[in-house]
XYZ file of C-alpha atoms in Angstrom:
283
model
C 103.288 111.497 89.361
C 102.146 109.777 86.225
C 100.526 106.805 86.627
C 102.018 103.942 84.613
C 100.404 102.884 81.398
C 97.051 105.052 81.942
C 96.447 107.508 79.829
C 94.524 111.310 79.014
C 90.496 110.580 79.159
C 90.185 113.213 76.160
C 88.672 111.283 73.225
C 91.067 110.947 70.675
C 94.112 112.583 72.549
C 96.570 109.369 73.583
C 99.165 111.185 75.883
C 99.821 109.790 79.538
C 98.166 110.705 82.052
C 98.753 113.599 84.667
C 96.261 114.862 86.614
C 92.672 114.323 87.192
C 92.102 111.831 84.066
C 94.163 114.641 82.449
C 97.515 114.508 80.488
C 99.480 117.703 81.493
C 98.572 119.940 78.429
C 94.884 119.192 78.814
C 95.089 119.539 82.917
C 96.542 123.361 82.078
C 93.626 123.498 79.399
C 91.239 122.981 82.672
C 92.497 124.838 85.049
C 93.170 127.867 83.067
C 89.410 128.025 81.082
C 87.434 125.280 82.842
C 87.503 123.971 78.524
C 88.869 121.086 76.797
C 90.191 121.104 72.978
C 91.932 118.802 71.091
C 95.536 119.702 70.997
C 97.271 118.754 67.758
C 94.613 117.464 65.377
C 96.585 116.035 62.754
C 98.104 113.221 65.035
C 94.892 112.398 65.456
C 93.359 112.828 61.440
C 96.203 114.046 59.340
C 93.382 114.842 56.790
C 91.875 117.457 59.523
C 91.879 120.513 57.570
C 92.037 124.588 59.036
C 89.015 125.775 59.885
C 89.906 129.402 60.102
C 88.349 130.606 56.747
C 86.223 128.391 54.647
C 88.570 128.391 51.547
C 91.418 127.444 53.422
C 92.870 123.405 52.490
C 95.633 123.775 54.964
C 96.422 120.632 57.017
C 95.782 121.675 60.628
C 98.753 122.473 62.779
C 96.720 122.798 66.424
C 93.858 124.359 67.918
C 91.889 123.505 64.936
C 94.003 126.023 62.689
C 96.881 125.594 59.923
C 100.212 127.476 60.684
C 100.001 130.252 59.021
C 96.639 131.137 60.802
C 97.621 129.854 64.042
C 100.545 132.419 63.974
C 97.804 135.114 62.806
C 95.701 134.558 65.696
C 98.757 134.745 68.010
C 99.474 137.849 67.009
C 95.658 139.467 66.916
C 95.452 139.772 63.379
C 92.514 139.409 61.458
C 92.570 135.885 59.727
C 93.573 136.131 55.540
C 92.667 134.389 53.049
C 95.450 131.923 51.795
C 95.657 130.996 48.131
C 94.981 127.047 47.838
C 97.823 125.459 48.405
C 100.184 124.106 45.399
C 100.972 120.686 46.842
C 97.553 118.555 47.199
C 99.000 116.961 50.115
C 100.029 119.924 51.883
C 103.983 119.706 52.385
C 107.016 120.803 50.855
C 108.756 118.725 47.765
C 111.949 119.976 48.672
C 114.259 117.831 50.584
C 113.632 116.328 53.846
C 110.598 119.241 54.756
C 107.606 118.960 56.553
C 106.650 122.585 56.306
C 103.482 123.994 54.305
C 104.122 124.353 50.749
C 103.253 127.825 49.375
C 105.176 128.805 46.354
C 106.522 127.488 43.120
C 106.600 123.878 42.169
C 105.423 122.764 45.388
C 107.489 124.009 47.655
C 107.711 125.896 50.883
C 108.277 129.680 51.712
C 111.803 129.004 52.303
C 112.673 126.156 49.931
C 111.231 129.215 47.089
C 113.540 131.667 47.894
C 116.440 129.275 47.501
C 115.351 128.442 44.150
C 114.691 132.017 43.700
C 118.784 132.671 44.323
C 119.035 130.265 41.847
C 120.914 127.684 44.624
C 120.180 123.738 44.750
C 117.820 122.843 47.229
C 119.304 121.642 50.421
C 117.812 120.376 53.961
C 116.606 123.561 55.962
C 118.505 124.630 58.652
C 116.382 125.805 61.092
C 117.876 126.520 63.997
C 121.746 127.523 64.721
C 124.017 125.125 66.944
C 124.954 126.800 70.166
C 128.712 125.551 69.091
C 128.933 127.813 65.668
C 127.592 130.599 68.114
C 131.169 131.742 68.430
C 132.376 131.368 65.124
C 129.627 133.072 63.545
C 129.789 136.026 65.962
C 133.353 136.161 65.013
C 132.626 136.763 61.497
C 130.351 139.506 61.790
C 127.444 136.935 59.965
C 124.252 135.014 61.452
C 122.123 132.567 59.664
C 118.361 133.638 58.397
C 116.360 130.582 59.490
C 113.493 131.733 56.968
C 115.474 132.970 53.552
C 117.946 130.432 54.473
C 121.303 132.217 53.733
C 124.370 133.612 56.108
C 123.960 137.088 55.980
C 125.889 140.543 58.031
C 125.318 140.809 61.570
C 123.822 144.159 60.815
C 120.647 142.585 58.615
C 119.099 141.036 61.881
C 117.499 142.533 64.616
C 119.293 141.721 68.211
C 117.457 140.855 70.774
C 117.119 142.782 73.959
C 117.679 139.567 76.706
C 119.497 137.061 74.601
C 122.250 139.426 73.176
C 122.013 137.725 70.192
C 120.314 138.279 66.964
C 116.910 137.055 66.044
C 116.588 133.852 63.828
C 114.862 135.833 61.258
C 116.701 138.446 59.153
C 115.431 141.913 59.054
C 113.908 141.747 55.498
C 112.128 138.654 55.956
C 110.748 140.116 59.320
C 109.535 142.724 57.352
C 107.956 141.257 54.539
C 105.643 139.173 57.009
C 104.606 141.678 59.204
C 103.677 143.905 55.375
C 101.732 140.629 54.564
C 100.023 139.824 57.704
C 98.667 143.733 57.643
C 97.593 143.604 54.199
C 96.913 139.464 54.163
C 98.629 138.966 51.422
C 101.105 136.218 51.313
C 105.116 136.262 52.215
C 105.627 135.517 48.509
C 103.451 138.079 46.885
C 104.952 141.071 49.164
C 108.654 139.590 48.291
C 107.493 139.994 44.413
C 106.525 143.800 44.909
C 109.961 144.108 46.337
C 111.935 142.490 43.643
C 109.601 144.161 40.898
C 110.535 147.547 42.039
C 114.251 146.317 42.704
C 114.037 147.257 45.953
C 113.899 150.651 45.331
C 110.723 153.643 46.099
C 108.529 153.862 43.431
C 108.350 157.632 43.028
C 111.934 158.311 44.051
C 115.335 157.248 44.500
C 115.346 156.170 48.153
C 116.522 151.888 48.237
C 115.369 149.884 50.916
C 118.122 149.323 53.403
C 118.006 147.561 57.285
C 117.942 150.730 59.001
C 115.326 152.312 56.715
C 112.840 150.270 55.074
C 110.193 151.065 52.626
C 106.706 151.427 53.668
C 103.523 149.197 52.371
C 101.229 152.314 50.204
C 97.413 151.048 50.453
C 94.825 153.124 48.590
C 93.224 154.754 52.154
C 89.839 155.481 49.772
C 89.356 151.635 50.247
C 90.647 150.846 53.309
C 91.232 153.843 55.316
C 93.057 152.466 58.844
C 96.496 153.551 58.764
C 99.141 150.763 57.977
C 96.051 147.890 57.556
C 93.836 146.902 54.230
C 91.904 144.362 52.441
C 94.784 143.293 50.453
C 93.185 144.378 47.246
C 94.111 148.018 47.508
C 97.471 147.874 47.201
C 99.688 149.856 45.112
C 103.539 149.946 46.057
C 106.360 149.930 48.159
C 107.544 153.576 48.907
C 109.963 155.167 51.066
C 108.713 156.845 54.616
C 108.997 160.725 53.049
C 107.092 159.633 50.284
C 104.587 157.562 52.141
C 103.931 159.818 55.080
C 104.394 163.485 53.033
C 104.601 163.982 49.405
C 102.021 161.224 48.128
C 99.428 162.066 50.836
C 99.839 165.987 49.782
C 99.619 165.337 46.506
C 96.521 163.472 46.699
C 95.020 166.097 48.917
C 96.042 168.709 46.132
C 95.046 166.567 42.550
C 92.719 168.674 40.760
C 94.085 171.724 42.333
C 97.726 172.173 40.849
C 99.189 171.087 37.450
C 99.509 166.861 37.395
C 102.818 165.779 38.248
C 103.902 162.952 35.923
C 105.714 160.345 38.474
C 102.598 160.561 40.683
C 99.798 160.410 38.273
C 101.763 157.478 36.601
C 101.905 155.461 40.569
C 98.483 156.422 41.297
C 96.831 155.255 37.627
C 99.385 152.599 37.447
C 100.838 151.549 40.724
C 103.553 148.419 40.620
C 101.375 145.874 42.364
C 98.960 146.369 39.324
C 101.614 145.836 37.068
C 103.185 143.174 38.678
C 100.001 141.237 38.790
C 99.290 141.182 42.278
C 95.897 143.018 42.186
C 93.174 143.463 39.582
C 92.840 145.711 37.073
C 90.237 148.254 37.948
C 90.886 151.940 37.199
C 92.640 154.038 39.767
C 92.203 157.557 37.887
């Protein structure tokens, strides 16, 4: 039982008292690792900063790490390096948001794309009410909490022990776990998308829910499949050009008669165009 009025004897950490001089989250911190660590440093400095990469001016979120690379260490990932952010003070300018901001006039990942739709910025709805549950079911539609929009049931991914779709849509799902591989940013891999409208860049084949397009990386640079530096990137193409044609072709330039469509992707791929990487040669 807590004892009344006493609180945690971490240095700097204010919560009431559980345990052993312990508030609860720093009692689990000792009995699981023996190790204490401050828990959410910007209640205690809100000009901590991440420490995850020495460029990086993100406010901390916890464990001594901003969001974006607290969710990258979560998930194993190699930590990326974030462009500075647009805001000096760190949050969103759109209304009534406390998230990171991280694209275009100061604003947040989600807060963008709405301006990107060309919509009027509105409060962020990040989470849906058990109580429209039913009626959104109904419909056939579920709200994206991260592109912020009601889209078809079939654009989300359901999960296995809820029965109910995930709060993320299937494109933005996507587009994080392309930038998180190739540490670029949400916003940059949503660009190549809308650059190429969506569509292969050495075919016909669209993106669609059930069959996405595939993150090309030049493998000369970076040669783990499906991973890179983020500077080798070329374009989005669909899995028969990705996995078969491109690869063979590469394997056989020099050897048969150039093909046009390929030599033009390989010397000029869309991410160069689209200003995403720099302009060396890729003859």
């Amino acid at each position: 039982m807590k004892a009344s009025g006493k609180l945690c004897e971490f240095e700097g950490c204010g919560r009431a008292h559980q345990a052993k001089g312990l508030c609860s989250a720093h009692y689990q911190q000792f009995v699981k690792s023996g190790n204490l660590t401050p828990l959410y440093e910007w209640l205690i400095s809100p000009d901590a900063r991440c420490g995850a990469t020495p460029s990086c001016d993100r406010p901390v979120y916890t464990s001594s790490l901003c969001r974006t690379h607290y969710e990258q260490r979560k998930r194993g990932v190699p930590f990326a390096i974030l462009k500075p952010l647009v805001n000096p003070e760190g949050t969103c300018a759109g209304p009534e948001c406390k998230k990171e901001a991280e694209g275009e006039g100061r604003l947040c990942r989600s807060h963008t794309l709405i301006k990107r739709r060309g919509e009027a910025l509105f409060p962020l709805i990040l989470k849906t009410r058990s109580a429209d549950l039913p009626d959104l079911i109904a419909r056939g539609v579920y709200w994206c909490t991260s592109c912020q929009q009601e889209l078809p049931l079939s654009a989300f991914v359901i999960d296995g022990q809820r029965k109910l779709p995930r709060s993320r849509c299937r494109l933005c799902l996507g587009i994080e776990t392309r930038a998180e591989k190739h540490r670029r940013s949400f916003l940059e891999i949503l660009t190549l998308f809308e650059y190429q409208n969506y569509t292969c860049a050495t075919c016909v084949n669209r993106h669609t829910d059930d069959n996405g397009l595939h993150l090309d990386h030049d493998h000369r640079c970076c040669p783990k499949k499906g991973e890179s530096c983020g500077k080798c990137i070329r374009g989005l193409l669909c899995w028969t050009c990705n996995a078969g044609a491109l690869p063979w072709y590469e394997r056989m330039r020099g050897i048969i008669e150039p093909v046009g469509l390929m030599e033009s992707y390989l010397n000029h791929p869309p991410a160069l165009l689209a200003g995403l990487i720099s302009g060396k040669s890729f003859a």
